[in-house]
Short mmCIF file of C-alpha atoms in Angstrom, two decimals:
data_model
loop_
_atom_site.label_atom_id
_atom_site.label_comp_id
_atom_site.label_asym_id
_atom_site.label_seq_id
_atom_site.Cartn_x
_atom_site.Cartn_y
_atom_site.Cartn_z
CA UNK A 4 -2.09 -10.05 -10.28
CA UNK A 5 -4.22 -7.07 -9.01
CA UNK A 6 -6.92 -8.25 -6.34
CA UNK A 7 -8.62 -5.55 -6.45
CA UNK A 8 -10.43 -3.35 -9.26
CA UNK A 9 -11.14 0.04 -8.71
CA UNK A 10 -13.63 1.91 -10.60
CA UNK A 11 -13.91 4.50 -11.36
CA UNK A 12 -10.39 5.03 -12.34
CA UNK A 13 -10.61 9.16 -11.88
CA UNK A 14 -12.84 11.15 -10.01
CA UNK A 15 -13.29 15.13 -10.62
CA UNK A 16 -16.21 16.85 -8.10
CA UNK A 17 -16.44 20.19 -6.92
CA UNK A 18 -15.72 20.94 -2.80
CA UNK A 19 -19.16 20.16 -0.81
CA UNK A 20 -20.21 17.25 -2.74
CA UNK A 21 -19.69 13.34 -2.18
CA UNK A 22 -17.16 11.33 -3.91
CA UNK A 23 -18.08 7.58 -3.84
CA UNK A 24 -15.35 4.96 -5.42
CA UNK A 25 -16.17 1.32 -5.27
CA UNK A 26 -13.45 -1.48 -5.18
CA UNK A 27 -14.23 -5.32 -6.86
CA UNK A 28 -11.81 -8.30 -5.30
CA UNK A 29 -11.53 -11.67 -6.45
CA UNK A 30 -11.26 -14.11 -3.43
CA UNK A 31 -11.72 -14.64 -0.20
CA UNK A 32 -10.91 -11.97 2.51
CA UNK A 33 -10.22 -11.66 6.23
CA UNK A 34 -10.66 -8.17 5.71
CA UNK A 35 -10.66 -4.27 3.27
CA UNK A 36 -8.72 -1.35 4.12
CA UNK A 37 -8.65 1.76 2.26
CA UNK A 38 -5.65 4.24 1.99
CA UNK A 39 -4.89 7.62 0.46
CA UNK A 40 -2.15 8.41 -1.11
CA UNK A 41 -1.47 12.00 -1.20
CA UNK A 42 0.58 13.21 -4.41
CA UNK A 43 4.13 12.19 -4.32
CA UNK A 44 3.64 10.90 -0.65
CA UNK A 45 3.10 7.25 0.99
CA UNK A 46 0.05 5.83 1.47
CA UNK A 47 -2.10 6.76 4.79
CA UNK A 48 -4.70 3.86 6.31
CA UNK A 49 -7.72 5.41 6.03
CA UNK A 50 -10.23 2.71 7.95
CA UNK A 51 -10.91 -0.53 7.70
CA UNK A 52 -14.12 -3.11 7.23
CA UNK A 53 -13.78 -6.72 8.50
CA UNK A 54 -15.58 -9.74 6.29
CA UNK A 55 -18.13 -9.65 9.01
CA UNK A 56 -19.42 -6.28 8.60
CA UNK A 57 -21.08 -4.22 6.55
CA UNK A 58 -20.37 -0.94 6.86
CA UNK A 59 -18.41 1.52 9.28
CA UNK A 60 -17.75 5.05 9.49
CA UNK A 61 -14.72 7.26 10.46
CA UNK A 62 -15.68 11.07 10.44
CA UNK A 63 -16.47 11.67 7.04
CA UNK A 64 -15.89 7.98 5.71
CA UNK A 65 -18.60 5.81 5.15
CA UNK A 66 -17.71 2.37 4.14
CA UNK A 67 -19.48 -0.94 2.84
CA UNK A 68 -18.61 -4.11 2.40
CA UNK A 69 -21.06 -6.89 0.31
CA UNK A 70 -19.02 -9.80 0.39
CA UNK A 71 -21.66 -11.99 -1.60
CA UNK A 72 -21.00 -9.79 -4.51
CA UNK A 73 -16.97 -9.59 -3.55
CA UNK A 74 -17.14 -5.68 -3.47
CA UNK A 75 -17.27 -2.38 -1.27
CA UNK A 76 -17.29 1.20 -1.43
CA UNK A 77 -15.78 4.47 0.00
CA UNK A 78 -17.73 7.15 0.10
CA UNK A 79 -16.31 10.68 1.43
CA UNK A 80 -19.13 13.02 2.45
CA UNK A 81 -18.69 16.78 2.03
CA UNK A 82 -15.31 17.08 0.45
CA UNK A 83 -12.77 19.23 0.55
CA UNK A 84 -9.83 20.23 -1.71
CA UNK A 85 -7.75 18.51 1.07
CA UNK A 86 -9.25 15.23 0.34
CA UNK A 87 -7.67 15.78 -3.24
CA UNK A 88 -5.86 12.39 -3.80
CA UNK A 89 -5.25 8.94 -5.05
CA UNK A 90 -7.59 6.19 -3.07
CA UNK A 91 -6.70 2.77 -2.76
CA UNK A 92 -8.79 -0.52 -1.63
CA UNK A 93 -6.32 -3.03 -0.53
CA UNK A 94 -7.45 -6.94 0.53
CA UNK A 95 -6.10 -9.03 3.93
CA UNK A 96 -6.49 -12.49 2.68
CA UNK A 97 -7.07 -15.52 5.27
CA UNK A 98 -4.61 -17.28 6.72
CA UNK A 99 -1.40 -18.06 4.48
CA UNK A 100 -1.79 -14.73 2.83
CA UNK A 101 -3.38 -12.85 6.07
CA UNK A 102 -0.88 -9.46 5.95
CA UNK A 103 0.39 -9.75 2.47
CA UNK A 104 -2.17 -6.74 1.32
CA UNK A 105 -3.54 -7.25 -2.35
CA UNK A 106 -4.22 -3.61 -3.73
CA UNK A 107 -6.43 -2.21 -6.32
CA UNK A 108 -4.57 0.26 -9.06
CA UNK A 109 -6.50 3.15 -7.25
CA UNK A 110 -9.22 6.13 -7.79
CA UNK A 111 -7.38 9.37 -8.51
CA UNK A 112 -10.24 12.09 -6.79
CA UNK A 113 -9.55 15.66 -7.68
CA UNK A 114 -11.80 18.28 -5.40
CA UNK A 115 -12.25 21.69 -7.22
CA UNK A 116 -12.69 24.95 -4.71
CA UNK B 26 8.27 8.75 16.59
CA UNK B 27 9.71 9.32 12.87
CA UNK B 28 7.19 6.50 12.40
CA UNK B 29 8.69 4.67 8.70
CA UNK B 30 11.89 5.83 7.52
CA UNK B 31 13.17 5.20 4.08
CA UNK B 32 16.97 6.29 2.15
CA UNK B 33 17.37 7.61 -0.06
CA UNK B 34 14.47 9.26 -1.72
CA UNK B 35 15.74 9.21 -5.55
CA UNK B 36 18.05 7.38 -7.17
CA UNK B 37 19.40 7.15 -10.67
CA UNK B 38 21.10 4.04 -11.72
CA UNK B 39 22.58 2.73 -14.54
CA UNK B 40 21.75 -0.86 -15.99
CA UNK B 41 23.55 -3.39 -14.12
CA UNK B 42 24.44 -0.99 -11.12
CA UNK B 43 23.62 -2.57 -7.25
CA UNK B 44 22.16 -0.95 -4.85
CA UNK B 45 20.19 -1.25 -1.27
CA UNK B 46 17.26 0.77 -0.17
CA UNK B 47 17.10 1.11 3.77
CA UNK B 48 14.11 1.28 5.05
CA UNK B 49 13.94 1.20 9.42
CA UNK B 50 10.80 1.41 12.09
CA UNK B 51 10.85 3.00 15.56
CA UNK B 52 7.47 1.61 16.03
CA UNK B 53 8.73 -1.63 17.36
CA UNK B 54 6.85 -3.86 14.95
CA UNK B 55 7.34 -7.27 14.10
CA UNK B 56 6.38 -7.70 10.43
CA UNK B 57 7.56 -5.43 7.95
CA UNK B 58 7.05 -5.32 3.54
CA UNK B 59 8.55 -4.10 0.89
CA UNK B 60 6.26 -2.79 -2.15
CA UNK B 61 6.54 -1.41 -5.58
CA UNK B 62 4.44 0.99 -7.36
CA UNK B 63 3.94 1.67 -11.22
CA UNK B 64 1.85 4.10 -12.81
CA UNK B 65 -1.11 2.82 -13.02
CA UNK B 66 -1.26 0.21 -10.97
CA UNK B 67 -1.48 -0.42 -6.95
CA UNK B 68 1.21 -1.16 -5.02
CA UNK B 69 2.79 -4.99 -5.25
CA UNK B 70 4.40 -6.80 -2.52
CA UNK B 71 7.90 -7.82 -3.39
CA UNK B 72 9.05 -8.95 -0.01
CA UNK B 73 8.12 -9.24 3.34
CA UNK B 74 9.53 -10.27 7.27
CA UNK B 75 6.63 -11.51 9.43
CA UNK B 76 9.02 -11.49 11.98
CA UNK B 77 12.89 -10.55 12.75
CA UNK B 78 15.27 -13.46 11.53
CA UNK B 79 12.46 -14.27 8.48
CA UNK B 80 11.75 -13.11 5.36
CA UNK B 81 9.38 -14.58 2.26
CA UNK B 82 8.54 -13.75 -1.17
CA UNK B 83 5.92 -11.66 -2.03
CA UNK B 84 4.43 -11.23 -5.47
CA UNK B 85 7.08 -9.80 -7.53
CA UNK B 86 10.41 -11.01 -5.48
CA UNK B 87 12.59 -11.65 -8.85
CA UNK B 88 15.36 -9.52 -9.12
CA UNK B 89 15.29 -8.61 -5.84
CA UNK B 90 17.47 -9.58 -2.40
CA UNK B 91 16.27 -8.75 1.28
CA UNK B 92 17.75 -8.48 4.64
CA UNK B 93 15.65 -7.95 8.10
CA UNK B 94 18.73 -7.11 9.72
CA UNK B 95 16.95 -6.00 13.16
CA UNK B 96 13.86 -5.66 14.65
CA UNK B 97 14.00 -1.69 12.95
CA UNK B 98 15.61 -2.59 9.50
CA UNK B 99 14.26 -4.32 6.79
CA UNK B 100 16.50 -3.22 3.11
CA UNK B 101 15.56 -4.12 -0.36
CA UNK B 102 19.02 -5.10 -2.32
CA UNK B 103 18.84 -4.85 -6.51
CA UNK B 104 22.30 -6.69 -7.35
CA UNK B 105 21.73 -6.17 -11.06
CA UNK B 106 19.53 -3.04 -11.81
CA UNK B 107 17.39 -3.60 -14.92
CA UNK B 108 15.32 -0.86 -16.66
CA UNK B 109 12.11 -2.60 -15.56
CA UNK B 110 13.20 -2.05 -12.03
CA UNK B 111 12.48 1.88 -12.72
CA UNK B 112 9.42 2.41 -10.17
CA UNK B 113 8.53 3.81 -6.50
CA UNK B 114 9.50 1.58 -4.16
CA UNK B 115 7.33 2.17 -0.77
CA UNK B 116 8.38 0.01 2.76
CA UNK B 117 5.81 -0.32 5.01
CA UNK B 118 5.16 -1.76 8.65
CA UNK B 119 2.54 -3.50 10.25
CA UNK B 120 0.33 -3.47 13.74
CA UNK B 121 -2.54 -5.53 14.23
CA UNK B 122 -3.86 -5.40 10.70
CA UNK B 123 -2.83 -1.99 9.90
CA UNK B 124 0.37 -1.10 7.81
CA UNK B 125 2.14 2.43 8.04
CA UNK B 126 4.32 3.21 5.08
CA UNK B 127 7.53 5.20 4.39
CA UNK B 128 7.28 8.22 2.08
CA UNK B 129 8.99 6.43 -0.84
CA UNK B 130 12.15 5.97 -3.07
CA UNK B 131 12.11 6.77 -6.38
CA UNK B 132 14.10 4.93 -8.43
CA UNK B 133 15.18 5.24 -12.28
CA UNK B 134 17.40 2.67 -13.92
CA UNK B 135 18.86 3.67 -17.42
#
């Protein structure tokens, strides 16, 4: 079973805008990573937001993570046709299942020049 | 560093056909995983080695076989290919709470 739930499921924005994708999860975490997965490629860690915080940045990343309502966010500030790719949230669960990630079935963001 | 290797990158196979995917690290990790990816869908854990001599079941382990043969190897056996075993099959390794993951085999059973 999928952990995560990624909405939305496709993303189409022109370069120089924001794309936000959000990411739902069903049980208890130890942490949230997101990854990009580049067309036909393997998937790149992106950053990553620990149960304990609520929000981080990376360059142009901006994360949150509200674990009262089980959910968080990527949002990807200025974007470029570069940044053209699927996006995946993927759960660390605590302690038996801390490594084993849990991932969502992805936002597919297309950035027009 | 090559970082995550993984042979080959395609393969065709016919029903019932074996094969192993390699997958190896020059990262010196301990724990390494083995997913699969349909369309539509994240990737699922099949397999995984916390450590070198151990391996456990993941998600989706049935119809599948694993061997951490070193501290750099970790392949994915299929001893019986079965059409539903048609998918991208992605090996990954992990540092601190971060995993790094091979480009990918892509695998089609008829």
């Amino acid at each position: 079973s999928q952990q995560g739930e990624e909405d939305p499921q496709a993303l189409s924005i022109q370069e120089g805008e924001n794309a936000t994708m959000n990411c739902s999860y069903k049980t208890s975490i130890n942490n949230l990573q997101w990854y990009r997965q580049n067309s036909g490629r393997g998937l790149v860690h992106l950053i990553l937001i620990r149960s304990n915080e609520r929000e981080k940045h990376s360059g142009r990343l901006r994360v949150t993570l509200d674990t009262s309502k089980k959910s968080s966010s990527l949002l990807i500030t200025a974007s470029r046709a570069a940044d053209t790719a699927s996006y995946f949230c993927a759960t660390d669960g605590t302690t038996d299942s801390w490594g084993k990630l849990q991932f969502g079935a992805g936002t597919q963001v297309v950035v027009t020049p | 560093n090559a970082g995550v290797t993984q042979t080959p990158k395609f393969q065709v196979l016919k029903t019932g056909q074996s094969m192993t995917l390699q997958c190896a690290q020059d990262m010196n990790h301990n724990s390494m995983y083995w997913y699969r990816q349909d369309p539509g869908m994240g990737l699922r854990l099949i397999y995984y080695s916390a450590s070198e001599g151990t391996t456990d079941k993941g998600e989706v382990p049935n119809g599948y076989n694993v061997s951490r043969l070193n501290k750099r190897e970790f392949s994915l056996r299929l001893e019986s290919a079965a059409p539903s075993q048609t998918s991208v099959y992605f090996c990954a390794s992990r540092q601190g709470d971060t995993q790094y993951f091979g480009p990918g085999t892509r695998l089609t059973v008829l």
